[in-house]
């Protein structure tokens, strides 16, 4: 069962790190097309407001609702990084490595840089000197 968006999971990390970033990907399932990763960082102590409080699983939302929520996230976030790896690169390095690449690229776009990463997934290979934890 999915739960509404909260920052309860980030709260313990905010005790030690000021800038905690969440990272997720989309596009690992399609046979053709890019893999895209988003890295989002909210201010320490952030509490979601408005439509963000009702989000449970973005994959179940209609595209127009996802677009509206993306705008809301960008407005409320401290920083957002979005990166894409093209199909040619995926074919060359494989989908898993392309996912890691997109995630690392998304983090590099953040300002300020995060001090800790929370990765949606069961494994990750970081190219950055930032501690992280995978979360399933």
Tab-separated table of N, CA and C in Angstrom:
chain	number	residue	atom	x	y	z
A	1	UNK	N	0.841	-1.184	0.000
A	1	UNK	CA	0.000	0.000	0.000
A	1	UNK	C	0.883	1.243	0.000
A	2	UNK	N	0.651	2.128	-0.925
A	2	UNK	CA	1.405	3.376	-1.013
A	2	UNK	C	0.839	4.382	-0.025
A	3	UNK	N	1.695	5.255	0.470
A	3	UNK	CA	1.285	6.281	1.417
A	3	UNK	C	1.434	7.654	0.785
A	4	UNK	N	0.706	8.608	1.317
A	4	UNK	CA	0.783	9.981	0.820
A	4	UNK	C	2.185	10.539	1.044
A	5	UNK	N	2.556	11.503	0.206
A	5	UNK	CA	3.861	12.141	0.293
A	5	UNK	C	4.026	12.855	1.631
A	6	UNK	N	5.060	12.475	2.348
A	6	UNK	CA	5.442	13.169	3.584
A	6	UNK	C	6.961	13.278	3.561
A	7	UNK	N	7.505	13.946	4.545
A	7	UNK	CA	8.962	14.004	4.676
A	7	UNK	C	9.409	13.291	5.950
A	8	UNK	N	8.564	12.416	6.472
A	8	UNK	CA	8.921	11.669	7.676
A	8	UNK	C	10.164	10.815	7.451
A	9	UNK	N	10.323	10.284	6.248
A	9	UNK	CA	11.485	9.445	5.972
A	9	UNK	C	12.773	10.264	5.985
A	10	UNK	N	12.707	11.491	5.480
A	10	UNK	CA	13.887	12.343	5.422
A	10	UNK	C	14.275	12.903	6.791
A	11	UNK	N	13.308	13.036	7.682
A	11	UNK	CA	13.525	13.714	8.966
A	11	UNK	C	14.750	13.216	9.730
A	12	UNK	N	14.958	11.903	9.875
A	12	UNK	CA	16.153	11.465	10.605
A	12	UNK	C	17.458	11.891	9.929
A	13	UNK	N	17.457	11.932	8.605
A	13	UNK	CA	18.667	12.331	7.873
A	13	UNK	C	18.925	13.823	8.022
A	14	UNK	N	17.862	14.615	8.135
A	14	UNK	CA	18.019	16.055	8.321
A	14	UNK	C	18.693	16.389	9.654
A	15	UNK	N	18.691	15.462	10.597
A	15	UNK	CA	19.392	15.722	11.859
A	15	UNK	C	20.902	15.783	11.632
A	16	UNK	N	21.364	15.022	10.643
A	16	UNK	CA	22.802	14.973	10.358
A	16	UNK	C	23.203	15.753	9.110
A	17	UNK	N	22.305	15.829	8.131
A	17	UNK	CA	22.616	16.463	6.851
A	17	UNK	C	21.614	17.569	6.556
A	18	UNK	N	22.095	18.698	6.121
A	18	UNK	CA	21.205	19.817	5.801
A	18	UNK	C	20.499	19.612	4.464
A	19	UNK	N	21.222	19.087	3.476
A	19	UNK	CA	20.669	18.918	2.131
A	19	UNK	C	20.555	17.432	1.779
A	20	UNK	N	19.334	16.915	1.891
A	20	UNK	CA	19.033	15.519	1.583
A	20	UNK	C	18.249	15.486	0.277
A	21	UNK	N	18.673	14.633	-0.629
A	21	UNK	CA	18.084	14.573	-1.972
A	21	UNK	C	17.431	13.219	-2.210
A	22	UNK	N	16.243	13.235	-2.791
A	22	UNK	CA	15.579	12.012	-3.222
A	22	UNK	C	15.738	11.847	-4.723
A	23	UNK	N	15.982	10.611	-5.171
A	23	UNK	CA	16.223	10.349	-6.594
A	23	UNK	C	15.363	9.176	-7.054
A	24	UNK	N	14.753	9.329	-8.226
A	24	UNK	CA	13.963	8.257	-8.830
A	24	UNK	C	14.144	8.317	-10.341
A	25	UNK	N	13.781	7.232	-11.000
A	25	UNK	CA	13.913	7.152	-12.453
A	25	UNK	C	12.601	6.729	-13.080
A	26	UNK	N	12.524	6.942	-14.379
A	26	UNK	CA	11.397	6.473	-15.176
A	26	UNK	C	11.949	6.074	-16.540
A	27	UNK	N	11.356	5.062	-17.136
A	27	UNK	CA	11.773	4.680	-18.477
A	27	UNK	C	12.568	3.406	-18.554
A	28	UNK	N	12.669	2.668	-17.454
A	28	UNK	CA	13.429	1.420	-17.513
A	28	UNK	C	12.645	0.308	-18.184
A	29	UNK	N	11.329	0.432	-18.272
A	29	UNK	CA	10.517	-0.618	-18.856
A	29	UNK	C	10.421	-0.602	-20.369
A	30	UNK	N	10.356	0.565	-21.000
A	30	UNK	CA	10.152	0.601	-22.451
A	30	UNK	C	11.299	-0.047	-23.224
A	31	UNK	N	10.957	-0.649	-24.347
A	31	UNK	CA	11.985	-1.248	-25.197
A	31	UNK	C	12.789	-0.193	-25.935
A	32	UNK	N	12.162	0.922	-26.239
A	32	UNK	CA	12.847	2.016	-26.925
A	32	UNK	C	12.522	3.304	-26.187
A	33	UNK	N	13.457	4.190	-26.166
A	33	UNK	CA	13.223	5.461	-25.494
A	33	UNK	C	14.268	5.700	-24.432
A	34	UNK	N	14.334	6.907	-23.925
A	34	UNK	CA	15.356	7.265	-22.948
A	34	UNK	C	15.000	6.784	-21.543
A	35	UNK	N	15.990	6.792	-20.675
A	35	UNK	CA	15.757	6.651	-19.242
A	35	UNK	C	15.968	8.045	-18.657
A	36	UNK	N	15.063	8.457	-17.784
A	36	UNK	CA	15.101	9.793	-17.196
A	36	UNK	C	15.168	9.652	-15.683
A	37	UNK	N	15.983	10.466	-15.044
A	37	UNK	CA	16.070	10.477	-13.586
A	37	UNK	C	15.814	11.888	-13.082
A	38	UNK	N	15.161	11.950	-11.934
A	38	UNK	CA	14.923	13.233	-11.276
A	38	UNK	C	15.527	13.180	-9.882
A	39	UNK	N	16.198	14.251	-9.516
A	39	UNK	CA	16.751	14.427	-8.180
A	39	UNK	C	16.083	15.668	-7.597
A	40	UNK	N	15.462	15.510	-6.440
A	40	UNK	CA	14.720	16.615	-5.837
A	40	UNK	C	15.191	16.811	-4.406
A	41	UNK	N	15.404	18.065	-4.060
A	41	UNK	CA	15.848	18.412	-2.725
A	41	UNK	C	14.934	19.504	-2.174
A	42	UNK	N	14.364	19.237	-1.003
A	42	UNK	CA	13.546	20.232	-0.321
A	42	UNK	C	14.350	20.825	0.824
A	43	UNK	N	13.943	22.010	1.268
A	43	UNK	CA	14.609	22.626	2.413
A	43	UNK	C	14.454	21.735	3.637
A	44	UNK	N	15.457	21.785	4.491
A	44	UNK	CA	15.431	21.024	5.727
A	44	UNK	C	14.157	21.361	6.503
A	45	UNK	N	13.422	20.327	6.922
A	45	UNK	CA	12.191	20.535	7.664
A	45	UNK	C	10.969	20.789	6.806
A	46	UNK	N	11.108	20.693	5.496
A	46	UNK	CA	10.001	20.934	4.568
A	46	UNK	C	8.790	20.069	4.905
A	47	UNK	N	7.608	20.659	4.796
A	47	UNK	CA	6.348	19.931	4.958
A	47	UNK	C	5.540	20.146	3.676
A	48	UNK	N	5.174	19.065	2.976
A	48	UNK	CA	4.407	19.213	1.733
A	48	UNK	C	3.079	19.928	1.970
A	49	UNK	N	2.684	20.735	0.992
A	49	UNK	CA	1.407	21.437	1.078
A	49	UNK	C	0.645	21.257	-0.231
A	50	UNK	N	-0.596	21.674	-0.222
A	50	UNK	CA	-1.407	21.649	-1.434
A	50	UNK	C	-1.581	20.255	-1.984
A	51	UNK	N	-1.546	20.164	-3.304
A	51	UNK	CA	-1.794	18.884	-3.975
A	51	UNK	C	-0.722	17.837	-3.694
A	52	UNK	N	0.445	18.263	-3.256
A	52	UNK	CA	1.505	17.292	-2.982
A	52	UNK	C	1.138	16.355	-1.843
A	53	UNK	N	0.285	16.786	-0.941
A	53	UNK	CA	-0.069	15.940	0.201
A	53	UNK	C	-0.905	14.733	-0.208
A	54	UNK	N	-1.496	14.754	-1.382
A	54	UNK	CA	-2.353	13.650	-1.826
A	54	UNK	C	-1.633	12.647	-2.722
A	55	UNK	N	-0.387	12.902	-3.076
A	55	UNK	CA	0.345	12.009	-3.978
A	55	UNK	C	0.689	10.711	-3.258
A	56	UNK	N	0.353	9.594	-3.889
A	56	UNK	CA	0.748	8.295	-3.354
A	56	UNK	C	1.616	7.534	-4.352
A	57	UNK	N	1.194	7.469	-5.602
A	57	UNK	CA	1.962	6.773	-6.633
A	57	UNK	C	1.747	7.493	-7.957
A	58	UNK	N	2.764	8.197	-8.415
A	58	UNK	CA	2.613	9.009	-9.628
A	58	UNK	C	2.272	8.172	-10.861
A	59	UNK	N	2.648	6.896	-10.850
A	59	UNK	CA	2.373	6.047	-12.015
A	59	UNK	C	0.878	5.807	-12.218
A	60	UNK	N	0.074	6.015	-11.182
A	60	UNK	CA	-1.373	5.805	-11.290
A	60	UNK	C	-2.117	7.075	-11.693
A	61	UNK	N	-1.406	8.184	-11.806
A	61	UNK	CA	-2.048	9.464	-12.109
A	61	UNK	C	-2.142	9.700	-13.612
A	62	UNK	N	-3.188	10.399	-14.050
A	62	UNK	CA	-3.259	10.788	-15.464
A	62	UNK	C	-2.104	11.738	-15.809
A	63	UNK	N	-1.640	11.731	-17.061
A	63	UNK	CA	-0.510	12.577	-17.461
A	63	UNK	C	-0.686	14.053	-17.105
A	64	UNK	N	-1.879	14.606	-17.285
A	64	UNK	CA	-2.072	16.032	-16.989
A	64	UNK	C	-1.926	16.321	-15.493
A	65	UNK	N	-2.311	15.380	-14.645
A	65	UNK	CA	-2.142	15.554	-13.198
A	65	UNK	C	-0.667	15.471	-12.833
A	66	UNK	N	0.052	14.521	-13.448
A	66	UNK	CA	1.500	14.418	-13.206
A	66	UNK	C	2.211	15.701	-13.601
A	67	UNK	N	1.830	16.278	-14.733
A	67	UNK	CA	2.446	17.534	-15.190
A	67	UNK	C	2.197	18.654	-14.185
A	68	UNK	N	0.974	18.758	-13.694
A	68	UNK	CA	0.648	19.798	-12.716
A	68	UNK	C	1.435	19.593	-11.427
A	69	UNK	N	1.555	18.340	-10.993
A	69	UNK	CA	2.309	18.053	-9.774
A	69	UNK	C	3.799	18.319	-9.969
A	70	UNK	N	4.317	18.060	-11.163
A	70	UNK	CA	5.728	18.357	-11.437
A	70	UNK	C	5.987	19.844	-11.254
A	71	UNK	N	5.079	20.668	-11.742
A	71	UNK	CA	5.214	22.109	-11.552
A	71	UNK	C	5.154	22.496	-10.088
A	72	UNK	N	4.280	21.851	-9.343
A	72	UNK	CA	4.155	22.120	-7.906
A	72	UNK	C	5.430	21.720	-7.167
A	73	UNK	N	5.991	20.578	-7.516
A	73	UNK	CA	7.243	20.136	-6.900
A	73	UNK	C	8.348	21.147	-7.192
A	74	UNK	N	8.452	21.588	-8.435
A	74	UNK	CA	9.486	22.564	-8.798
A	74	UNK	C	9.317	23.868	-8.029
A	75	UNK	N	8.079	24.273	-7.774
A	75	UNK	CA	7.839	25.510	-7.015
A	75	UNK	C	8.223	25.367	-5.547
A	76	UNK	N	7.969	24.190	-4.976
A	76	UNK	CA	8.201	24.002	-3.548
A	76	UNK	C	9.609	23.499	-3.217
A	77	UNK	N	10.321	22.964	-4.199
A	77	UNK	CA	11.635	22.373	-3.952
A	77	UNK	C	12.728	23.424	-3.817
A	78	UNK	N	13.750	23.065	-3.079
A	78	UNK	CA	14.960	23.876	-3.003
A	78	UNK	C	15.716	23.782	-4.328
A	79	UNK	N	15.760	22.571	-4.893
A	79	UNK	CA	16.466	22.361	-6.154
A	79	UNK	C	15.954	21.086	-6.822
A	80	UNK	N	15.910	21.105	-8.156
A	80	UNK	CA	15.467	19.952	-8.940
A	80	UNK	C	16.451	19.746	-10.087
A	81	UNK	N	16.878	18.510	-10.274
A	81	UNK	CA	17.721	18.152	-11.409
A	81	UNK	C	17.068	17.024	-12.189
A	82	UNK	N	16.964	17.180	-13.492
A	82	UNK	CA	16.372	16.148	-14.344
A	82	UNK	C	17.360	15.840	-15.461
A	83	UNK	N	17.669	14.552	-15.628
A	83	UNK	CA	18.647	14.147	-16.643
A	83	UNK	C	18.116	12.963	-17.436
A	84	UNK	N	18.550	12.885	-18.675
A	84	UNK	CA	18.078	11.856	-19.604
A	84	UNK	C	19.271	11.187	-20.276
A	85	UNK	N	19.172	9.864	-20.428
A	85	UNK	CA	20.172	9.114	-21.185
A	85	UNK	C	19.466	8.517	-22.399
A	86	UNK	N	20.015	8.763	-23.572
A	86	UNK	CA	19.357	8.386	-24.825
A	86	UNK	C	19.454	6.881	-25.107
A	87	UNK	N	18.586	6.386	-25.989
A	87	UNK	CA	18.556	4.952	-26.310
A	87	UNK	C	19.885	4.403	-26.839
A	88	UNK	N	20.620	5.203	-27.588
A	88	UNK	CA	21.904	4.740	-28.124
A	88	UNK	C	22.885	4.437	-26.994
A	89	UNK	N	22.906	5.307	-25.984
A	89	UNK	CA	23.788	5.078	-24.836
A	89	UNK	C	23.309	3.868	-24.042
A	90	UNK	N	21.998	3.737	-23.887
A	90	UNK	CA	21.440	2.571	-23.188
A	90	UNK	C	21.897	1.290	-23.884
A	91	UNK	N	21.812	1.260	-25.203
A	91	UNK	CA	22.238	0.077	-25.960
A	91	UNK	C	23.721	-0.207	-25.770
A	92	UNK	N	24.509	0.838	-25.625
A	92	UNK	CA	25.956	0.682	-25.493
A	92	UNK	C	26.371	0.230	-24.090
A	93	UNK	N	25.732	0.787	-23.027
A	93	UNK	CA	26.206	0.507	-21.661
A	93	UNK	C	25.240	-0.354	-20.849
A	94	UNK	N	24.054	-0.590	-21.291
A	94	UNK	CA	22.946	-1.368	-20.724
A	94	UNK	C	22.050	-0.469	-19.860
A	95	UNK	N	20.831	-0.927	-19.652
A	95	UNK	CA	19.816	-0.096	-18.997
A	95	UNK	C	20.165	0.219	-17.543
A	96	UNK	N	20.750	-0.731	-16.826
A	96	UNK	CA	21.091	-0.473	-15.429
A	96	UNK	C	22.153	0.616	-15.320
A	97	UNK	N	23.220	0.492	-16.111
A	97	UNK	CA	24.278	1.504	-16.074
A	97	UNK	C	23.752	2.855	-16.557
A	98	UNK	N	22.855	2.842	-17.534
A	98	UNK	CA	22.260	4.089	-18.025
A	98	UNK	C	21.410	4.747	-16.942
A	99	UNK	N	20.730	3.930	-16.148
A	99	UNK	CA	19.937	4.466	-15.036
A	99	UNK	C	20.846	5.133	-14.017
A	100	UNK	N	21.928	4.455	-13.648
A	100	UNK	CA	22.888	5.051	-12.710
A	100	UNK	C	23.457	6.351	-13.275
A	101	UNK	N	23.775	6.355	-14.558
A	101	UNK	CA	24.315	7.550	-15.204
A	101	UNK	C	23.316	8.698	-15.128
A	102	UNK	N	22.062	8.437	-15.463
A	102	UNK	CA	21.036	9.484	-15.409
A	102	UNK	C	20.872	10.016	-13.989
A	103	UNK	N	20.894	9.131	-13.002
A	103	UNK	CA	20.759	9.562	-11.607
A	103	UNK	C	21.925	10.457	-11.196
A	104	UNK	N	23.140	10.048	-11.532
A	104	UNK	CA	24.314	10.858	-11.204
A	104	UNK	C	24.268	12.209	-11.909
A	105	UNK	N	23.861	12.206	-13.169
A	105	UNK	CA	23.760	13.466	-13.919
A	105	UNK	C	22.721	14.396	-13.284
A	106	UNK	N	21.596	13.839	-12.844
A	106	UNK	CA	20.552	14.653	-12.216
A	106	UNK	C	21.066	15.298	-10.933
A	107	UNK	N	21.823	14.548	-10.146
A	107	UNK	CA	22.384	15.093	-8.900
A	107	UNK	C	23.367	16.212	-9.205
A	108	UNK	N	24.173	16.047	-10.237
A	108	UNK	CA	25.153	17.077	-10.588
A	108	UNK	C	24.497	18.399	-10.969
A	109	UNK	N	23.237	18.367	-11.369
A	109	UNK	CA	22.517	19.591	-11.746
A	109	UNK	C	21.990	20.373	-10.542
A	110	UNK	N	22.027	19.779	-9.365
A	110	UNK	CA	21.472	20.430	-8.180
A	110	UNK	C	22.386	21.517	-7.643
A	111	UNK	N	21.769	22.556	-7.138
A	111	UNK	CA	22.497	23.620	-6.458
A	111	UNK	C	21.618	24.129	-5.322
A	112	UNK	N	22.125	24.004	-4.111
A	112	UNK	CA	23.435	23.481	-3.706
A	112	UNK	C	23.496	21.968	-3.892
A	113	UNK	N	24.708	21.440	-3.829
A	113	UNK	CA	24.873	19.999	-3.928
A	113	UNK	C	24.372	19.337	-2.644
A	114	UNK	N	23.749	18.173	-2.770
A	114	UNK	CA	23.252	17.478	-1.583
A	114	UNK	C	24.392	16.899	-0.755
A	115	UNK	N	24.073	16.650	0.508
A	115	UNK	CA	25.024	16.023	1.420
A	115	UNK	C	24.715	14.547	1.613
A	116	UNK	N	23.488	14.149	1.232
A	116	UNK	CA	23.076	12.753	1.368
A	116	UNK	C	22.024	12.458	0.307
A	117	UNK	N	22.076	11.227	-0.251
A	117	UNK	CA	21.141	10.823	-1.304
A	117	UNK	C	20.261	9.670	-0.830
A	118	UNK	N	18.976	9.770	-1.107
A	118	UNK	CA	18.034	8.672	-0.888
A	118	UNK	C	17.593	8.197	-2.266
A	119	UNK	N	17.955	6.977	-2.615
A	119	UNK	CA	17.720	6.435	-3.946
A	119	UNK	C	16.518	5.498	-3.913
A	120	UNK	N	15.531	5.744	-4.772
A	120	UNK	CA	14.402	4.827	-4.890
A	120	UNK	C	14.862	3.638	-5.724
A	121	UNK	N	15.136	2.537	-5.059
A	121	UNK	CA	15.627	1.345	-5.733
A	121	UNK	C	16.396	0.477	-4.763
A	122	UNK	N	16.849	-0.675	-5.249
A	122	UNK	CA	17.563	-1.577	-4.349
A	122	UNK	C	19.078	-1.572	-4.538
A	123	UNK	N	19.574	-0.859	-5.548
A	123	UNK	CA	21.023	-0.676	-5.667
A	123	UNK	C	21.326	0.552	-6.521
A	124	UNK	N	22.546	1.032	-6.345
A	124	UNK	CA	22.962	2.273	-6.993
A	124	UNK	C	24.475	2.272	-7.075
A	125	UNK	N	25.002	2.838	-8.123
A	125	UNK	CA	26.446	3.036	-8.245
A	125	UNK	C	26.669	4.524	-8.422
A	126	UNK	N	27.260	5.125	-7.410
A	126	UNK	CA	27.468	6.565	-7.434
A	126	UNK	C	28.819	6.908	-8.037
A	127	UNK	N	28.838	7.957	-8.839
A	127	UNK	CA	30.085	8.506	-9.369
A	127	UNK	C	30.468	9.743	-8.569
A	128	UNK	N	29.723	10.018	-7.515
A	128	UNK	CA	29.896	11.243	-6.737
A	128	UNK	C	30.316	10.911	-5.308
A	129	UNK	N	31.064	11.812	-4.672
A	129	UNK	CA	31.513	11.561	-3.300
A	129	UNK	C	30.447	11.955	-2.268
A	130	UNK	N	29.243	11.430	-2.441
A	130	UNK	CA	28.128	11.772	-1.563
A	130	UNK	C	27.585	10.471	-0.978
A	131	UNK	N	27.462	10.379	0.348
A	131	UNK	CA	26.895	9.158	0.920
A	131	UNK	C	25.443	8.987	0.488
A	132	UNK	N	24.998	7.725	0.435
A	132	UNK	CA	23.636	7.458	-0.019
A	132	UNK	C	23.084	6.204	0.641
A	133	UNK	N	21.778	6.061	0.523
A	133	UNK	CA	21.087	4.852	0.953
A	133	UNK	C	20.041	4.523	-0.102
A	134	UNK	N	19.918	3.242	-0.415
A	134	UNK	CA	18.861	2.820	-1.326
A	134	UNK	C	17.630	2.472	-0.503
A	135	UNK	N	16.468	2.773	-1.061
A	135	UNK	CA	15.201	2.576	-0.361
A	135	UNK	C	14.251	1.865	-1.314
A	136	UNK	N	13.677	0.777	-0.875
A	136	UNK	CA	12.722	0.050	-1.717
A	136	UNK	C	11.324	0.252	-1.174
